[in-house]
Short mmCIF file of N, CA and C in Angstrom, two decimals:
data_model
loop_
_atom_site.label_atom_id
_atom_site.label_comp_id
_atom_site.label_asym_id
_atom_site.label_seq_id
_atom_site.Cartn_x
_atom_site.Cartn_y
_atom_site.Cartn_z
N MET E 552 -31.41 -12.57 178.61
CA MET E 552 -32.08 -12.34 177.41
C MET E 552 -33.24 -11.31 177.65
N THR E 553 -33.37 -10.32 176.76
CA THR E 553 -34.38 -9.42 176.94
C THR E 553 -35.82 -9.92 176.65
N PRO E 554 -36.87 -9.30 177.18
CA PRO E 554 -38.18 -9.89 176.91
C PRO E 554 -38.48 -9.84 175.37
N ALA E 555 -37.97 -8.82 174.64
CA ALA E 555 -38.24 -8.82 173.15
C ALA E 555 -37.56 -10.01 172.48
N ALA E 556 -36.32 -10.28 172.93
CA ALA E 556 -35.59 -11.40 172.32
C ALA E 556 -36.28 -12.69 172.62
N LYS E 557 -36.83 -12.83 173.81
CA LYS E 557 -37.53 -14.07 174.17
C LYS E 557 -38.78 -14.25 173.31
N ARG E 558 -39.53 -13.13 173.12
CA ARG E 558 -40.71 -13.23 172.22
C ARG E 558 -40.35 -13.56 170.77
N ARG E 559 -39.22 -13.02 170.26
CA ARG E 559 -38.84 -13.36 168.94
C ARG E 559 -38.45 -14.89 168.85
N LYS E 560 -37.67 -15.36 169.96
CA LYS E 560 -37.31 -16.75 169.93
C LYS E 560 -38.47 -17.69 170.01
N SER E 561 -39.46 -17.38 170.87
CA SER E 561 -40.69 -18.21 171.03
C SER E 561 -41.54 -18.11 169.79
N ALA E 562 -41.50 -17.04 169.06
CA ALA E 562 -42.27 -16.94 167.84
C ALA E 562 -41.68 -17.72 166.73
N LEU E 563 -40.36 -18.03 166.69
CA LEU E 563 -39.78 -18.90 165.66
C LEU E 563 -40.04 -20.35 165.81
N ALA E 564 -40.25 -20.84 167.03
CA ALA E 564 -40.37 -22.28 167.27
C ALA E 564 -41.55 -22.88 166.47
N PRO E 565 -42.80 -22.19 166.51
CA PRO E 565 -43.89 -22.80 165.76
C PRO E 565 -43.65 -22.67 164.31
N ILE E 566 -42.94 -21.71 163.84
CA ILE E 566 -42.59 -21.59 162.38
C ILE E 566 -41.68 -22.76 162.00
N ALA E 567 -40.70 -23.03 162.87
CA ALA E 567 -39.78 -24.14 162.47
C ALA E 567 -40.45 -25.50 162.49
N LEU E 568 -41.43 -25.66 163.46
CA LEU E 568 -42.21 -26.89 163.51
C LEU E 568 -43.09 -27.03 162.26
N ALA E 569 -43.77 -25.98 161.96
CA ALA E 569 -44.60 -26.00 160.75
C ALA E 569 -43.86 -26.30 159.49
N LEU E 570 -42.71 -25.66 159.29
CA LEU E 570 -41.89 -25.95 158.13
C LEU E 570 -41.40 -27.37 158.07
N ALA E 571 -40.96 -27.93 159.26
CA ALA E 571 -40.57 -29.29 159.28
C ALA E 571 -41.68 -30.28 158.95
N PHE E 572 -42.87 -30.05 159.54
CA PHE E 572 -44.06 -30.80 159.19
C PHE E 572 -44.35 -30.79 157.69
N GLY E 573 -44.45 -29.48 157.22
CA GLY E 573 -44.69 -29.37 155.79
C GLY E 573 -43.75 -30.06 154.85
N ALA E 574 -42.44 -30.02 155.22
CA ALA E 574 -41.51 -30.71 154.43
C ALA E 574 -41.71 -32.21 154.40
N GLY E 575 -42.06 -32.72 155.62
CA GLY E 575 -42.40 -34.11 155.73
C GLY E 575 -43.60 -34.58 154.90
N LEU E 576 -44.62 -33.69 154.92
CA LEU E 576 -45.79 -34.02 154.12
C LEU E 576 -45.52 -33.99 152.59
N VAL E 577 -44.59 -33.17 152.15
CA VAL E 577 -44.24 -33.12 150.78
C VAL E 577 -43.37 -34.40 150.41
N ALA E 578 -42.47 -34.75 151.30
CA ALA E 578 -41.61 -35.90 151.07
C ALA E 578 -42.34 -37.27 151.21
N SER E 579 -43.31 -37.26 152.10
CA SER E 579 -43.96 -38.50 152.50
C SER E 579 -44.58 -39.30 151.30
N PRO E 580 -45.30 -38.66 150.31
CA PRO E 580 -45.84 -39.51 149.24
C PRO E 580 -44.78 -40.33 148.53
N MET E 581 -43.54 -39.74 148.38
CA MET E 581 -42.42 -40.46 147.72
C MET E 581 -42.00 -41.68 148.60
N LEU E 582 -41.94 -41.38 149.86
CA LEU E 582 -41.50 -42.41 150.88
C LEU E 582 -42.56 -43.48 150.89
N GLN E 583 -43.76 -43.13 150.72
CA GLN E 583 -44.95 -44.15 150.74
C GLN E 583 -44.72 -45.14 149.65
N ARG E 584 -44.34 -44.64 148.40
CA ARG E 584 -44.10 -45.62 147.33
C ARG E 584 -42.94 -46.49 147.55
N ALA E 585 -41.92 -45.86 148.20
CA ALA E 585 -40.73 -46.71 148.51
C ALA E 585 -40.95 -47.69 149.62
N LEU E 586 -41.78 -47.42 150.58
CA LEU E 586 -42.10 -48.28 151.67
C LEU E 586 -43.57 -48.50 151.74
N PRO E 587 -44.20 -49.29 150.84
CA PRO E 587 -45.67 -49.44 150.83
C PRO E 587 -46.24 -50.00 152.09
N GLU E 588 -45.44 -50.78 152.93
CA GLU E 588 -45.90 -51.28 154.14
C GLU E 588 -46.12 -50.37 155.19
N ALA E 589 -45.57 -49.22 155.11
CA ALA E 589 -45.56 -48.11 156.15
C ALA E 589 -46.74 -47.22 155.88
N HIS E 590 -47.81 -47.41 156.62
CA HIS E 590 -48.89 -46.55 156.49
C HIS E 590 -49.80 -46.44 157.69
N ALA E 591 -50.49 -45.43 157.91
CA ALA E 591 -51.37 -45.28 159.08
C ALA E 591 -52.83 -45.59 158.60
N ASP E 592 -53.60 -45.91 159.62
CA ASP E 592 -55.02 -46.08 159.35
C ASP E 592 -55.59 -44.70 158.83
N ASP E 593 -56.37 -44.75 157.75
CA ASP E 593 -56.98 -43.52 157.30
C ASP E 593 -57.94 -42.92 158.33
N SER E 594 -57.90 -41.71 158.46
CA SER E 594 -58.85 -41.00 159.42
C SER E 594 -59.13 -39.60 158.87
N THR E 595 -60.26 -39.02 159.19
CA THR E 595 -60.57 -37.74 158.72
C THR E 595 -60.12 -36.75 159.77
N LEU E 596 -59.30 -35.78 159.38
CA LEU E 596 -58.96 -34.64 160.30
C LEU E 596 -60.07 -33.88 160.72
N GLN E 597 -60.12 -33.48 161.94
CA GLN E 597 -61.21 -32.57 162.39
C GLN E 597 -60.56 -31.26 162.92
N PRO E 598 -61.16 -30.08 162.67
CA PRO E 598 -60.59 -28.92 163.17
C PRO E 598 -60.65 -28.94 164.72
N GLN E 599 -59.63 -28.65 165.34
CA GLN E 599 -59.60 -28.65 166.80
C GLN E 599 -58.38 -27.88 167.29
N MET E 600 -58.42 -27.47 168.57
CA MET E 600 -57.27 -26.87 169.32
C MET E 600 -57.08 -27.68 170.54
N ILE E 601 -55.80 -28.07 170.80
CA ILE E 601 -55.52 -28.89 171.93
C ILE E 601 -54.46 -28.15 172.84
N ASP E 602 -54.81 -27.97 174.03
CA ASP E 602 -53.86 -27.31 174.94
C ASP E 602 -52.82 -28.37 175.45
N LEU E 603 -51.71 -28.49 174.85
CA LEU E 603 -50.65 -29.45 175.11
C LEU E 603 -50.00 -29.29 176.45
N THR E 604 -50.02 -28.01 176.97
CA THR E 604 -49.47 -27.81 178.24
C THR E 604 -50.43 -28.28 179.39
N ALA E 605 -51.72 -28.34 179.06
CA ALA E 605 -52.57 -28.85 180.16
C ALA E 605 -52.57 -30.37 180.26
N LEU E 606 -52.10 -31.03 179.29
CA LEU E 606 -52.03 -32.55 179.29
C LEU E 606 -50.82 -32.97 180.04
N LYS E 607 -51.04 -33.82 181.09
CA LYS E 607 -49.93 -34.17 181.98
C LYS E 607 -49.65 -35.66 181.61
N HIS E 608 -48.44 -36.09 182.05
CA HIS E 608 -48.04 -37.51 181.77
C HIS E 608 -49.13 -38.51 182.08
N ALA E 609 -49.79 -38.45 183.17
CA ALA E 609 -50.83 -39.43 183.55
C ALA E 609 -52.03 -39.31 182.68
N ASP E 610 -52.19 -38.20 181.94
CA ASP E 610 -53.40 -38.04 181.07
C ASP E 610 -53.20 -38.77 179.71
N LEU E 611 -51.95 -39.09 179.51
CA LEU E 611 -51.62 -39.77 178.17
C LEU E 611 -51.75 -41.29 178.28
N PRO E 612 -52.25 -42.01 177.26
CA PRO E 612 -52.34 -43.44 177.31
C PRO E 612 -50.89 -44.07 177.54
N GLU E 613 -50.93 -45.10 178.37
CA GLU E 613 -49.60 -45.88 178.44
C GLU E 613 -49.25 -46.62 177.19
N THR E 614 -48.03 -46.93 177.04
CA THR E 614 -47.51 -47.77 175.94
C THR E 614 -46.92 -48.99 176.49
N PRO E 615 -46.53 -50.00 175.63
CA PRO E 615 -45.78 -51.15 176.13
C PRO E 615 -44.54 -50.85 176.91
N ASN E 616 -43.93 -49.73 176.62
CA ASN E 616 -42.72 -49.23 177.34
C ASN E 616 -43.29 -48.55 178.61
N PRO E 617 -43.03 -49.11 179.87
CA PRO E 617 -43.63 -48.52 181.07
C PRO E 617 -43.31 -47.08 181.26
N GLU E 618 -42.21 -46.60 180.86
CA GLU E 618 -41.84 -45.16 181.09
C GLU E 618 -42.40 -44.19 180.11
N MET E 619 -42.96 -44.65 178.96
CA MET E 619 -43.40 -43.78 177.91
C MET E 619 -44.91 -43.75 177.91
N HIS E 620 -45.56 -42.55 177.77
CA HIS E 620 -46.88 -42.45 177.48
C HIS E 620 -47.06 -41.66 176.19
N ASN E 621 -48.11 -41.91 175.41
CA ASN E 621 -48.19 -41.39 174.09
C ASN E 621 -49.68 -41.15 173.72
N ARG E 622 -50.01 -40.00 173.22
CA ARG E 622 -51.38 -39.72 172.73
C ARG E 622 -51.31 -39.34 171.27
N PRO E 623 -51.90 -40.16 170.33
CA PRO E 623 -51.88 -39.71 169.04
C PRO E 623 -52.80 -38.52 168.85
N LEU E 624 -52.39 -37.53 167.93
CA LEU E 624 -53.04 -36.30 167.77
C LEU E 624 -53.54 -36.21 166.31
N VAL E 625 -52.68 -36.63 165.40
CA VAL E 625 -53.00 -36.52 163.99
C VAL E 625 -52.58 -37.88 163.28
N ASN E 626 -53.37 -38.48 162.44
CA ASN E 626 -53.05 -39.73 161.83
C ASN E 626 -53.50 -39.67 160.36
N THR E 627 -52.59 -39.56 159.43
CA THR E 627 -52.88 -39.53 158.01
C THR E 627 -51.98 -40.52 157.33
N PRO E 628 -52.34 -40.83 156.07
CA PRO E 628 -51.49 -41.78 155.31
C PRO E 628 -50.04 -41.39 155.20
N ASN E 629 -49.78 -40.03 155.24
CA ASN E 629 -48.41 -39.54 155.06
C ASN E 629 -47.62 -39.24 156.26
N ALA E 630 -48.30 -39.03 157.45
CA ALA E 630 -47.54 -38.68 158.64
C ALA E 630 -48.44 -38.86 159.86
N THR E 631 -47.82 -39.00 161.05
CA THR E 631 -48.54 -38.92 162.30
C THR E 631 -47.91 -37.93 163.19
N VAL E 632 -48.73 -37.42 164.07
CA VAL E 632 -48.35 -36.48 165.12
C VAL E 632 -48.87 -36.98 166.48
N ALA E 633 -47.95 -37.07 167.38
CA ALA E 633 -48.46 -37.54 168.73
C ALA E 633 -47.75 -36.67 169.84
N LEU E 634 -48.40 -36.69 170.98
CA LEU E 634 -47.78 -36.05 172.19
C LEU E 634 -47.16 -37.25 173.08
N GLN E 635 -45.86 -37.10 173.28
CA GLN E 635 -45.16 -38.15 174.08
C GLN E 635 -44.67 -37.54 175.44
N SER E 636 -44.74 -38.35 176.44
CA SER E 636 -44.14 -37.96 177.72
C SER E 636 -43.45 -39.15 178.43
N GLY E 637 -42.26 -38.95 178.82
CA GLY E 637 -41.58 -40.02 179.44
C GLY E 637 -40.25 -40.34 178.69
N ASN E 638 -39.78 -41.57 178.83
CA ASN E 638 -38.44 -41.98 178.33
C ASN E 638 -38.57 -43.30 177.68
N VAL E 639 -37.60 -43.53 176.78
CA VAL E 639 -37.47 -44.82 176.09
C VAL E 639 -35.98 -45.06 175.88
N ALA E 640 -35.60 -46.33 175.86
CA ALA E 640 -34.18 -46.67 175.65
C ALA E 640 -33.74 -46.26 174.31
N LYS E 641 -32.42 -46.08 174.18
CA LYS E 641 -31.78 -45.70 172.87
C LYS E 641 -32.19 -46.68 171.76
N HIS E 642 -32.61 -46.17 170.62
CA HIS E 642 -33.15 -46.98 169.51
C HIS E 642 -33.00 -46.24 168.21
N ILE E 643 -33.34 -47.00 167.16
CA ILE E 643 -33.42 -46.42 165.80
C ILE E 643 -34.84 -46.79 165.18
N HIS E 644 -35.18 -46.05 164.08
CA HIS E 644 -36.24 -46.41 163.30
C HIS E 644 -35.71 -46.50 161.86
N PRO E 645 -35.57 -47.82 161.39
CA PRO E 645 -34.98 -48.00 160.06
C PRO E 645 -35.81 -47.45 158.93
N LYS E 646 -37.21 -47.29 159.14
CA LYS E 646 -38.04 -46.90 158.05
C LYS E 646 -38.71 -45.47 158.19
N THR E 647 -38.49 -44.91 159.30
CA THR E 647 -39.31 -43.69 159.66
C THR E 647 -38.43 -42.52 160.02
N ASP E 648 -38.66 -41.30 159.44
CA ASP E 648 -38.02 -40.11 159.94
C ASP E 648 -38.88 -39.58 161.10
N GLU E 649 -38.18 -38.97 162.04
CA GLU E 649 -38.94 -38.48 163.34
C GLU E 649 -38.47 -37.03 163.53
N ILE E 650 -39.45 -36.18 163.86
CA ILE E 650 -39.17 -34.87 164.27
C ILE E 650 -39.83 -34.64 165.64
N GLN E 651 -39.02 -34.19 166.55
CA GLN E 651 -39.62 -33.91 167.92
C GLN E 651 -39.49 -32.46 168.25
N TYR E 652 -40.51 -31.91 168.91
CA TYR E 652 -40.48 -30.54 169.38
C TYR E 652 -40.71 -30.71 170.90
N ILE E 653 -39.67 -30.14 171.67
CA ILE E 653 -39.84 -30.29 173.09
C ILE E 653 -40.72 -29.18 173.69
N VAL E 654 -41.85 -29.64 174.36
CA VAL E 654 -42.84 -28.71 174.91
C VAL E 654 -42.52 -28.38 176.33
N GLU E 655 -42.10 -29.44 177.11
CA GLU E 655 -41.74 -29.27 178.49
C GLU E 655 -40.58 -30.14 178.87
N GLY E 656 -39.83 -29.75 179.85
CA GLY E 656 -38.76 -30.52 180.35
C GLY E 656 -37.41 -30.31 179.66
N SER E 657 -36.38 -30.64 180.37
CA SER E 657 -35.03 -30.39 179.77
C SER E 657 -34.12 -31.54 180.22
N GLY E 658 -33.02 -31.69 179.45
CA GLY E 658 -32.00 -32.79 179.84
C GLY E 658 -31.09 -32.96 178.66
N SER E 659 -30.69 -34.26 178.50
CA SER E 659 -29.86 -34.58 177.43
C SER E 659 -30.35 -35.96 176.88
N MET E 660 -30.01 -36.21 175.60
CA MET E 660 -30.45 -37.47 174.93
C MET E 660 -29.40 -37.80 173.90
N TRP E 661 -29.45 -39.10 173.56
CA TRP E 661 -28.61 -39.59 172.39
C TRP E 661 -29.22 -39.06 171.12
N LEU E 662 -28.34 -38.46 170.28
CA LEU E 662 -28.76 -38.16 168.89
C LEU E 662 -27.46 -38.50 168.09
N GLY E 663 -27.71 -39.64 167.26
CA GLY E 663 -26.48 -40.22 166.74
C GLY E 663 -25.59 -40.80 167.66
N ASN E 664 -24.29 -40.44 167.62
CA ASN E 664 -23.28 -40.95 168.52
C ASN E 664 -22.94 -40.00 169.72
N GLU E 665 -23.76 -38.83 169.82
CA GLU E 665 -23.47 -37.90 170.73
C GLU E 665 -24.67 -37.60 171.73
N ARG E 666 -24.34 -37.23 173.01
CA ARG E 666 -25.36 -36.72 173.88
C ARG E 666 -25.55 -35.22 173.58
N LYS E 667 -26.82 -34.84 173.40
CA LYS E 667 -27.17 -33.49 173.02
C LYS E 667 -28.16 -32.94 174.14
N GLU E 668 -27.96 -31.66 174.46
CA GLU E 668 -28.79 -31.03 175.49
C GLU E 668 -30.09 -30.55 174.71
N PHE E 669 -31.22 -30.56 175.43
CA PHE E 669 -32.46 -30.02 174.93
C PHE E 669 -33.21 -29.30 176.06
N LYS E 670 -34.13 -28.39 175.61
CA LYS E 670 -35.02 -27.73 176.55
C LYS E 670 -36.29 -27.31 175.78
N PRO E 671 -37.27 -26.84 176.50
CA PRO E 671 -38.51 -26.43 175.75
C PRO E 671 -38.17 -25.46 174.68
N GLY E 672 -38.78 -25.77 173.49
CA GLY E 672 -38.46 -25.02 172.23
C GLY E 672 -37.50 -25.68 171.34
N THR E 673 -36.83 -26.70 171.77
CA THR E 673 -35.88 -27.39 170.93
C THR E 673 -36.51 -28.25 169.91
N LEU E 674 -36.09 -28.12 168.69
CA LEU E 674 -36.66 -28.94 167.55
C LEU E 674 -35.61 -29.96 167.14
N ILE E 675 -35.89 -31.25 167.24
CA ILE E 675 -34.96 -32.24 167.05
C ILE E 675 -35.31 -33.07 165.76
N ILE E 676 -34.37 -33.07 164.81
CA ILE E 676 -34.55 -33.82 163.54
C ILE E 676 -33.84 -35.08 163.65
N ILE E 677 -34.58 -36.18 163.40
CA ILE E 677 -34.08 -37.58 163.65
C ILE E 677 -34.35 -38.37 162.32
N PRO E 678 -33.35 -38.31 161.33
CA PRO E 678 -33.50 -39.02 160.16
C PRO E 678 -33.60 -40.65 160.47
N LYS E 679 -34.29 -41.35 159.58
CA LYS E 679 -34.34 -42.77 159.78
C LYS E 679 -32.97 -43.39 159.88
N GLY E 680 -32.88 -44.33 160.86
CA GLY E 680 -31.53 -45.06 161.06
C GLY E 680 -30.67 -44.24 162.10
N THR E 681 -31.17 -43.15 162.56
CA THR E 681 -30.30 -42.38 163.57
C THR E 681 -30.60 -42.83 164.91
N ALA E 682 -29.61 -43.22 165.75
CA ALA E 682 -29.76 -43.54 167.15
C ALA E 682 -30.29 -42.27 167.88
N HIS E 683 -31.32 -42.56 168.78
CA HIS E 683 -31.77 -41.45 169.64
C HIS E 683 -32.45 -41.96 170.88
N ALA E 684 -32.74 -41.13 171.82
CA ALA E 684 -33.47 -41.38 173.08
C ALA E 684 -32.53 -41.62 174.15
N GLY E 685 -32.83 -42.43 175.19
CA GLY E 685 -31.96 -42.64 176.32
C GLY E 685 -31.79 -41.37 177.13
N THR E 686 -32.93 -40.69 177.36
CA THR E 686 -32.90 -39.35 177.98
C THR E 686 -32.45 -39.40 179.41
N ILE E 687 -31.56 -38.42 179.70
CA ILE E 687 -31.31 -38.08 181.14
C ILE E 687 -32.05 -36.77 181.34
N VAL E 688 -33.03 -36.84 182.36
CA VAL E 688 -33.89 -35.74 182.62
C VAL E 688 -33.13 -34.78 183.65
N ALA E 689 -33.11 -33.49 183.27
CA ALA E 689 -32.59 -32.52 184.24
C ALA E 689 -33.83 -31.85 184.90
N ASP E 690 -34.85 -31.57 184.12
CA ASP E 690 -36.05 -30.89 184.71
C ASP E 690 -37.21 -31.67 183.87
N GLY E 691 -38.07 -32.21 184.55
CA GLY E 691 -39.09 -33.06 183.90
C GLY E 691 -40.43 -32.98 184.57
N PRO E 692 -41.37 -33.75 184.02
CA PRO E 692 -41.12 -34.75 183.00
C PRO E 692 -40.98 -34.09 181.60
N VAL E 693 -40.38 -34.82 180.67
CA VAL E 693 -40.13 -34.38 179.33
C VAL E 693 -41.39 -34.67 178.51
N LYS E 694 -41.92 -33.59 177.87
CA LYS E 694 -43.08 -33.81 176.97
C LYS E 694 -42.69 -33.27 175.51
N ALA E 695 -42.98 -34.08 174.53
CA ALA E 695 -42.58 -33.62 173.16
C ALA E 695 -43.66 -33.94 172.15
N ILE E 696 -43.77 -33.11 171.13
CA ILE E 696 -44.56 -33.47 169.99
C ILE E 696 -43.67 -34.36 169.14
N ALA E 697 -44.17 -35.47 168.67
CA ALA E 697 -43.39 -36.39 167.84
C ALA E 697 -44.21 -36.55 166.47
N ILE E 698 -43.43 -36.24 165.42
CA ILE E 698 -43.95 -36.34 164.06
C ILE E 698 -43.24 -37.48 163.43
N LYS E 699 -43.91 -38.44 162.79
CA LYS E 699 -43.39 -39.60 162.19
C LYS E 699 -43.70 -39.53 160.73
N ILE E 700 -42.68 -39.61 159.84
CA ILE E 700 -42.82 -39.46 158.42
C ILE E 700 -42.06 -40.60 157.80
N PRO E 701 -42.72 -41.48 156.99
CA PRO E 701 -44.15 -41.77 156.99
C PRO E 701 -44.58 -42.34 158.32
N PRO E 702 -45.86 -42.66 158.49
CA PRO E 702 -46.34 -43.29 159.80
C PRO E 702 -45.47 -44.47 160.06
N GLN E 703 -45.11 -44.63 161.38
CA GLN E 703 -44.22 -45.67 161.78
C GLN E 703 -44.89 -47.07 161.84
N PRO E 704 -44.40 -48.07 161.15
CA PRO E 704 -44.93 -49.40 161.23
C PRO E 704 -44.58 -50.00 162.60
N LYS E 705 -45.39 -50.91 163.02
CA LYS E 705 -45.22 -51.48 164.38
C LYS E 705 -43.79 -52.11 164.60
N ASP E 706 -43.26 -52.64 163.44
CA ASP E 706 -41.94 -53.28 163.57
C ASP E 706 -40.69 -52.35 163.39
N ASP E 707 -40.95 -51.01 163.50
CA ASP E 707 -39.89 -50.06 163.13
C ASP E 707 -39.16 -49.49 164.34
N VAL E 708 -38.92 -50.28 165.40
CA VAL E 708 -38.16 -49.81 166.50
C VAL E 708 -37.12 -50.85 166.83
N VAL E 709 -35.84 -50.50 166.67
CA VAL E 709 -34.73 -51.46 166.99
C VAL E 709 -34.01 -50.86 168.19
N PHE E 710 -34.04 -51.51 169.33
CA PHE E 710 -33.39 -51.09 170.49
C PHE E 710 -31.90 -51.33 170.43
N LEU E 711 -31.05 -50.44 170.89
CA LEU E 711 -29.58 -50.57 170.89
C LEU E 711 -29.09 -50.70 172.26
N LYS E 712 -27.81 -51.29 172.33
CA LYS E 712 -27.26 -51.42 173.68
C LYS E 712 -26.37 -50.29 174.05
#
């Protein structure tokens, strides 16, 4: 791939992420009415810049899942954005749509009934009820931006066999 093609490709990734996030913010108020129990704690957004590439797996808070670390970045009534690093078993979210943008790492993961390859720059759309995760890492660790629309309730993870 030529350097110019690489620049064009890398320039499209943030645009795709912004469009996906914007679509979620538009759809989320309707989903909030349909799922009133799904909401995040209200917080005020602050202008900031975060160097996601500088944050390493050990810098992110641990989760109940020992292989997954997660740092919340944005928390609104309509959506959440977090930086995730690690792996989690195959599961679904019955109430929450998820969008992931791969920042670092590559491998394959379940998406629906298929294993799909991913690498940095991959945008993954996971509609609610879609099986996903169970990552096999080729180059890692895997770090992703995870957008949840609406914010994910605590009981919205169903692990699959």
